[in-house]
Short mmCIF file of C-alpha atoms in Angstrom, two decimals:
data_model
loop_
_atom_site.label_atom_id
_atom_site.label_comp_id
_atom_site.label_asym_id
_atom_site.label_seq_id
_atom_site.Cartn_x
_atom_site.Cartn_y
_atom_site.Cartn_z
CA MET A 220 29.37 40.76 11.57
CA LYS A 221 29.65 42.39 14.24
CA ARG A 222 32.51 44.38 15.72
CA ALA A 223 32.87 41.46 18.96
CA GLU A 224 32.95 39.09 15.83
CA VAL A 225 35.52 40.69 13.45
CA HIS A 226 37.55 41.32 17.36
CA SER A 227 37.44 37.35 17.74
CA LYS A 228 38.88 36.82 14.22
CA ARG A 229 41.44 39.03 14.64
CA GLN A 230 43.03 37.56 17.74
CA LEU A 231 42.46 33.98 15.63
CA GLY A 232 44.40 35.73 13.12
CA GLU A 233 41.10 34.72 10.50
CA TYR A 234 41.34 39.51 9.34
CA GLU A 235 45.14 41.29 9.82
CA ASP A 236 44.96 44.15 11.65
CA VAL A 237 46.78 46.37 9.89
CA GLU A 238 46.09 49.50 12.52
CA HIS A 239 47.36 47.03 15.68
CA ARG A 240 50.31 45.14 13.80
CA PRO A 241 53.25 45.67 16.04
CA HIS A 242 55.70 48.28 15.84
CA ALA A 243 53.47 49.36 12.57
CA LYS A 244 53.47 52.82 13.44
CA GLU A 245 56.71 53.21 13.90
CA ASP A 246 58.04 51.45 10.95
CA ARG A 247 58.49 53.87 8.54
CA HIS A 248 59.39 51.82 5.86
CA PHE A 249 55.85 50.11 6.44
CA VAL A 250 53.14 51.62 4.18
CA THR A 251 49.69 51.43 5.94
CA ALA A 252 47.81 52.28 2.15
CA LEU A 253 49.12 49.63 0.94
CA ALA A 254 48.29 47.09 3.75
CA ARG A 255 45.13 48.28 3.96
CA GLY A 256 44.65 47.61 0.64
CA LEU A 257 45.98 43.72 0.88
CA GLN A 258 44.01 42.86 4.14
CA VAL A 259 40.76 43.97 1.96
CA LEU A 260 41.88 41.91 -0.80
CA GLN A 261 42.59 38.84 2.01
CA CYS A 262 38.84 39.26 2.81
CA PHE A 263 37.98 36.91 -0.18
CA SER A 264 40.73 33.92 0.32
CA SER A 265 37.35 31.54 3.17
CA GLY A 266 35.87 31.79 -0.40
CA GLU A 267 33.31 34.15 -0.62
CA GLU A 268 32.20 34.79 -3.69
CA ARG A 269 30.58 38.77 -3.38
CA LEU A 270 31.34 41.26 -0.18
CA GLY A 271 30.05 44.60 0.45
CA ASN A 272 31.80 47.16 1.21
CA GLN A 273 29.94 47.28 4.22
CA ASP A 274 31.14 43.88 5.08
CA LEU A 275 34.96 44.44 4.26
CA ALA A 276 34.63 47.50 7.00
CA GLU A 277 33.67 45.21 9.28
CA ARG A 278 35.97 42.90 9.04
CA CYS A 279 39.28 44.50 7.78
CA GLY A 280 38.04 47.36 11.15
CA LEU A 281 38.13 49.56 9.29
CA PRO A 282 36.25 53.29 8.86
CA LYS A 283 33.40 52.36 5.51
CA SER A 284 34.96 55.95 3.64
CA THR A 285 38.11 54.27 3.51
CA VAL A 286 37.44 50.90 3.03
CA THR A 287 35.39 52.75 -0.02
CA ARG A 288 38.34 54.02 -1.01
CA LEU A 289 40.45 52.06 -1.09
CA THR A 290 37.57 49.08 -3.24
CA TYR A 291 37.07 51.89 -5.59
CA THR A 292 41.32 51.94 -6.35
CA LEU A 293 40.86 48.09 -6.63
CA THR A 294 38.86 48.34 -8.59
CA LYS A 295 40.55 50.49 -11.24
CA LEU A 296 43.25 48.28 -11.13
CA GLY A 297 41.30 45.49 -11.99
CA PHE A 298 42.07 43.71 -8.77
CA LEU A 299 38.32 43.45 -7.89
CA HIS A 300 35.14 43.71 -10.07
CA HIS A 301 32.32 45.57 -9.27
CA VAL A 302 28.91 44.15 -9.29
CA ALA A 303 26.79 46.38 -9.84
CA GLU A 304 23.45 44.67 -9.54
CA SER A 305 24.55 44.53 -5.73
CA GLY A 306 27.03 46.89 -5.26
CA ARG A 307 29.57 44.33 -3.74
CA TYR A 308 32.36 42.78 -5.26
CA ARG A 309 33.84 39.68 -6.20
CA LEU A 310 38.10 39.09 -7.37
CA GLY A 311 38.99 40.63 -10.19
CA MET A 312 40.90 39.59 -12.60
CA ALA A 313 44.39 41.25 -12.19
CA THR A 314 44.35 39.16 -9.49
CA LEU A 315 45.42 36.08 -11.94
CA ARG A 316 48.69 37.69 -11.90
CA LEU A 317 49.12 37.24 -7.41
CA GLY A 318 49.10 33.30 -7.71
CA GLY A 319 47.32 29.90 -9.28
CA THR A 320 43.99 30.27 -6.50
CA THR A 321 42.21 33.02 -7.89
CA LEU A 322 42.95 31.36 -11.65
CA SER A 323 41.83 27.47 -10.61
CA ARG A 324 37.74 29.54 -8.99
CA LEU A 325 37.17 31.08 -12.80
CA ASP A 326 33.77 29.93 -13.19
CA ALA A 327 35.16 30.75 -17.16
CA LYS A 328 38.30 27.57 -17.24
CA GLU A 329 36.07 25.73 -15.19
CA VAL A 330 33.81 25.34 -18.34
CA SER A 331 35.33 26.52 -20.54
CA ARG A 332 38.49 23.48 -19.78
CA PRO A 333 36.65 20.30 -21.45
CA LEU A 334 35.16 22.36 -24.81
CA MET A 335 38.95 23.16 -25.04
CA GLN A 336 40.72 20.17 -24.86
CA GLN A 337 37.50 19.14 -27.62
CA LEU A 338 38.85 21.62 -30.00
CA ALA A 339 42.30 20.43 -29.23
CA ASN A 340 41.73 17.14 -30.16
CA ASP A 341 39.45 17.37 -33.10
CA THR A 342 42.17 20.19 -34.88
CA GLY A 343 45.61 19.86 -33.50
CA CYS A 344 45.88 22.14 -32.38
CA LEU A 345 46.46 25.12 -30.00
CA VAL A 346 44.31 25.68 -27.69
CA SER A 347 44.05 29.15 -25.60
CA LEU A 348 41.81 30.92 -23.29
CA GLY A 349 43.20 34.47 -22.81
CA MET A 350 42.64 37.93 -20.92
CA ARG A 351 43.71 41.36 -22.28
CA ASP A 352 46.32 42.35 -19.49
CA GLY A 353 48.38 46.53 -20.11
CA MET A 354 48.65 46.48 -23.72
CA SER A 355 49.60 42.34 -24.03
CA MET A 356 47.41 39.30 -23.73
CA LEU A 357 47.46 36.50 -21.02
CA TYR A 358 47.04 32.77 -21.37
CA VAL A 359 45.20 32.21 -18.71
CA GLU A 360 44.58 28.50 -19.67
CA THR A 361 45.72 26.00 -22.75
CA CYS A 362 44.60 22.86 -24.00
CA ARG A 363 47.06 20.69 -26.16
CA SER A 364 46.08 17.71 -28.33
CA ASP A 365 47.91 14.27 -29.04
CA SER A 366 49.37 15.93 -32.27
CA ILE A 367 52.55 17.45 -31.94
CA VAL A 368 52.16 20.93 -31.78
CA THR A 369 55.71 23.32 -31.28
CA ILE A 370 54.00 26.12 -30.02
CA ARG A 371 55.49 26.50 -26.79
CA LEU A 372 53.20 29.09 -25.31
CA ASN A 373 51.52 28.08 -21.50
CA ILE A 374 49.24 29.17 -19.09
CA GLY A 375 51.00 32.90 -17.93
CA SER A 376 52.03 33.38 -21.20
CA ARG A 377 52.21 36.67 -23.11
CA ILE A 378 52.00 37.74 -25.93
CA PRO A 379 50.88 41.21 -28.40
CA LEU A 380 47.77 42.65 -28.24
CA ALA A 381 48.23 44.38 -31.70
CA THR A 382 49.71 41.91 -34.11
CA THR A 383 48.83 38.31 -32.79
CA ALA A 384 44.72 36.82 -33.27
CA MET A 385 43.79 37.81 -29.94
CA GLY A 386 44.91 40.75 -29.14
CA ARG A 387 43.18 41.31 -32.84
CA ALA A 388 40.03 38.96 -31.53
CA TYR A 389 40.72 41.53 -28.05
CA LEU A 390 39.77 44.53 -29.53
CA ALA A 391 37.41 43.42 -32.45
CA GLY A 392 35.57 42.06 -29.37
CA ALA A 393 36.01 45.75 -27.52
CA LYS A 394 33.84 48.89 -27.14
CA PRO A 395 34.48 51.45 -29.97
CA ALA A 396 35.51 53.86 -26.90
CA ALA A 397 37.69 51.47 -25.43
CA ARG A 398 39.28 50.02 -28.67
CA ARG A 399 39.89 53.28 -29.93
CA GLY A 400 41.16 54.63 -26.40
CA LEU A 401 44.31 51.18 -27.45
CA GLU A 402 44.68 52.02 -30.82
CA GLU A 403 46.07 55.07 -29.92
CA ARG A 404 48.45 53.52 -27.16
CA ILE A 405 49.19 51.27 -29.68
CA ARG A 406 50.55 54.06 -32.50
CA THR A 407 52.40 55.61 -29.56
CA LEU A 408 54.51 52.92 -28.65
CA ASP A 409 54.65 52.36 -32.01
CA ALA A 410 54.55 54.98 -34.13
CA ALA A 411 57.30 53.51 -36.85
CA ASN A 412 55.19 50.76 -37.41
CA TRP A 413 51.71 51.61 -36.78
CA PRO A 414 50.71 51.53 -40.51
CA ARG A 415 50.68 48.18 -40.83
CA ILE A 416 49.57 47.64 -37.28
CA GLU A 417 46.61 49.88 -38.11
CA ARG A 418 46.17 47.68 -41.29
CA GLY A 419 46.05 44.45 -40.32
CA ILE A 420 43.41 45.76 -37.06
CA ARG A 421 40.99 47.19 -39.68
CA GLN A 422 41.00 44.15 -41.84
CA ALA A 423 40.95 41.83 -38.24
CA LEU A 424 37.50 43.67 -37.52
CA ASP A 425 36.99 43.20 -40.95
CA ASP A 426 37.27 39.75 -41.27
CA PHE A 427 35.19 39.56 -37.60
CA GLU A 428 32.42 40.79 -39.01
CA ARG A 429 32.39 38.61 -42.19
CA HIS A 430 33.18 35.21 -39.68
CA GLY A 431 32.97 35.80 -36.60
CA CYS A 432 36.94 35.28 -36.28
CA CYS A 433 40.71 37.06 -36.22
CA CYS A 434 43.31 35.79 -38.01
CA SER A 435 47.44 35.89 -37.79
CA PHE A 436 48.93 34.40 -40.39
CA GLY A 437 52.64 34.55 -39.75
CA ASP A 438 52.11 37.83 -38.72
CA TRP A 439 53.51 37.81 -34.79
CA ARG A 440 55.89 34.96 -35.94
CA GLY A 441 56.29 33.68 -39.35
CA GLU A 442 55.70 30.43 -37.47
CA VAL A 443 52.20 30.54 -36.28
CA ASN A 444 49.35 30.84 -38.06
CA ALA A 445 45.64 31.43 -35.71
CA ILE A 446 42.75 32.26 -35.83
CA ALA A 447 40.46 33.88 -31.82
CA SER A 448 37.83 35.28 -31.28
CA PRO A 449 36.01 37.04 -28.50
CA LEU A 450 34.54 35.37 -25.96
CA ARG A 451 31.54 36.98 -23.11
CA VAL A 452 31.88 35.33 -20.39
CA GLY A 453 29.54 37.55 -18.24
CA LYS A 454 27.09 40.22 -17.53
CA GLY A 455 29.61 42.90 -15.81
CA MET A 456 32.82 40.17 -16.61
CA PRO A 457 35.80 41.15 -18.55
CA LEU A 458 35.64 40.27 -22.16
CA MET A 459 37.71 36.81 -22.92
CA VAL A 460 39.31 34.78 -25.62
CA LEU A 461 39.05 31.93 -27.33
CA SER A 462 42.16 31.38 -30.21
CA ALA A 463 43.80 28.27 -31.79
CA ALA A 464 47.43 28.52 -33.34
CA GLY A 465 49.28 26.03 -34.84
CA PRO A 466 52.41 26.25 -36.54
CA ARG A 467 52.85 27.52 -40.16
CA SER A 468 52.71 24.05 -42.00
CA MET A 469 49.02 24.10 -41.79
CA ALA A 470 47.60 26.28 -43.87
CA PRO A 471 45.30 29.80 -44.42
CA GLU A 472 43.14 27.56 -45.78
CA VAL A 473 42.80 25.18 -43.42
CA PHE A 474 41.89 26.83 -39.76
CA MET A 475 39.15 28.83 -42.08
CA GLN A 476 38.13 26.50 -43.34
CA GLU A 477 38.09 23.14 -41.82
CA ILE A 478 39.04 25.27 -37.96
CA ARG A 479 36.67 27.84 -38.01
CA PRO A 480 33.65 26.51 -37.53
CA LYS A 481 34.52 24.05 -35.46
CA LEU A 482 36.46 27.19 -33.16
CA CYS A 483 32.21 29.66 -33.38
CA GLU A 484 31.22 26.15 -32.50
CA THR A 485 32.94 26.11 -29.01
CA VAL A 486 32.99 29.88 -28.12
CA GLU A 487 28.83 29.32 -28.67
CA ALA A 488 29.10 26.58 -25.99
CA ILE A 489 31.51 28.23 -23.87
CA GLU A 490 28.88 31.29 -23.93
CA ARG A 491 25.16 29.26 -23.03
CA HIS A 492 26.74 28.27 -19.98
CA PHE A 493 26.83 32.07 -19.22
CA ARG A 494 24.35 33.39 -20.89
CA THR A 495 20.51 34.86 -20.08
CA ALA A 496 18.20 36.09 -22.51
CA ALA A 497 17.80 39.25 -21.06
CA GLU A 498 21.51 39.45 -20.01
CA LEU A 499 23.26 38.61 -23.18
CA PRO A 500 22.38 38.26 -26.80
CA SER A 501 24.10 35.53 -28.43
CA THR A 502 26.04 36.35 -31.43
CA PRO A 503 26.28 34.90 -34.73
CA ARG A 504 29.50 33.87 -35.70
CA ASN A 505 28.67 32.56 -38.96
CA PRO A 506 30.26 29.94 -38.16
CA THR A 507 29.74 28.35 -41.67
CA ARG A 508 29.76 30.98 -44.36
CA SER A 509 32.77 30.38 -46.37
CA PHE A 510 36.44 31.66 -46.47
CA ARG A 511 35.82 32.52 -50.32
CA GLU A 512 32.83 34.62 -50.19
#
C-alpha cells in the first residue's frame, strides 16, 4: 500500500492517525504510545488474517522501527501472535478480553462447537473450551445438553489453574520449562497450600500419561467433577483445553470409563482439522484403556 493510499484511508477514517489527532500533542493526559498500540490492533479489524510490520507501518503512518517495537510488545502480552514462517502477525488470544468479535472469528471455536455439542449431548456434561489467561483458565466456548446441568459457567468465566481439571490439563500439555515456571508462580501465590496443590498436579501428569486426560473430582469445588485434555489447534497457536464437567452425582468411574473415551475422541477429531503429518503428529490418548489399570 502506497503512502498516498494510506493518506486517503486516513481521510476516510479507516485508520486513525495518532499524530494528526486534534490536540493530541497538547493534551497531557493523552498517552501516545498506548494510542499507537491500539492503532496497530485496529489494522486487523478489516478481517485480514496476517499483516507484517511493513504493512502495519504503512497503514499507521509510523516508522517501521516504532511498529516493530509495538508488535513485539503486543506479542509479549498476547494481543498479537507472530507467525514465524511468514514473519507476519495475526490477532492473539488475549484480544478475547476486548470483545466478542474476535472470538467469533476463531477457527478453533468454529471447528470445535459442533463436536463439543455432540459430546455434551452424548454425556450430559457441560463441555467447555478454554485457554490460559494469566493464572486462570478462561472459558471461550461452552456447550450444554438438554439434561439438567447445574454448573453455572459460561463464556468468559475464569477458573483456577492449579486445582481444576482444565487447568491441570493445561499444565500437563505445556512444555516442561513453561510448566515449571507456572508451578513456581502457583507456589509463590499459595505457599501454605502448595504441598496439596503439588500432589494434585503430579497426579494430573500421571493421569494424562496413563489415560490421556486430567481429573478434578471435588478438588476445586466439592460439587463439581470434571476431566479435561489438552487441545492443540495448530502450529504456533496457543495450547487450549477441552473439558467435560458434571455434578458430584456423576461418579468418577462414570467420567473415566464412559465419558473419557468420548472426550479423547472429540479432542482428536478437532485436532485433525488443524494437523498435518509434518507439523503436528498425532498424540495417542489411550481412549480405550481402563480406569482401573
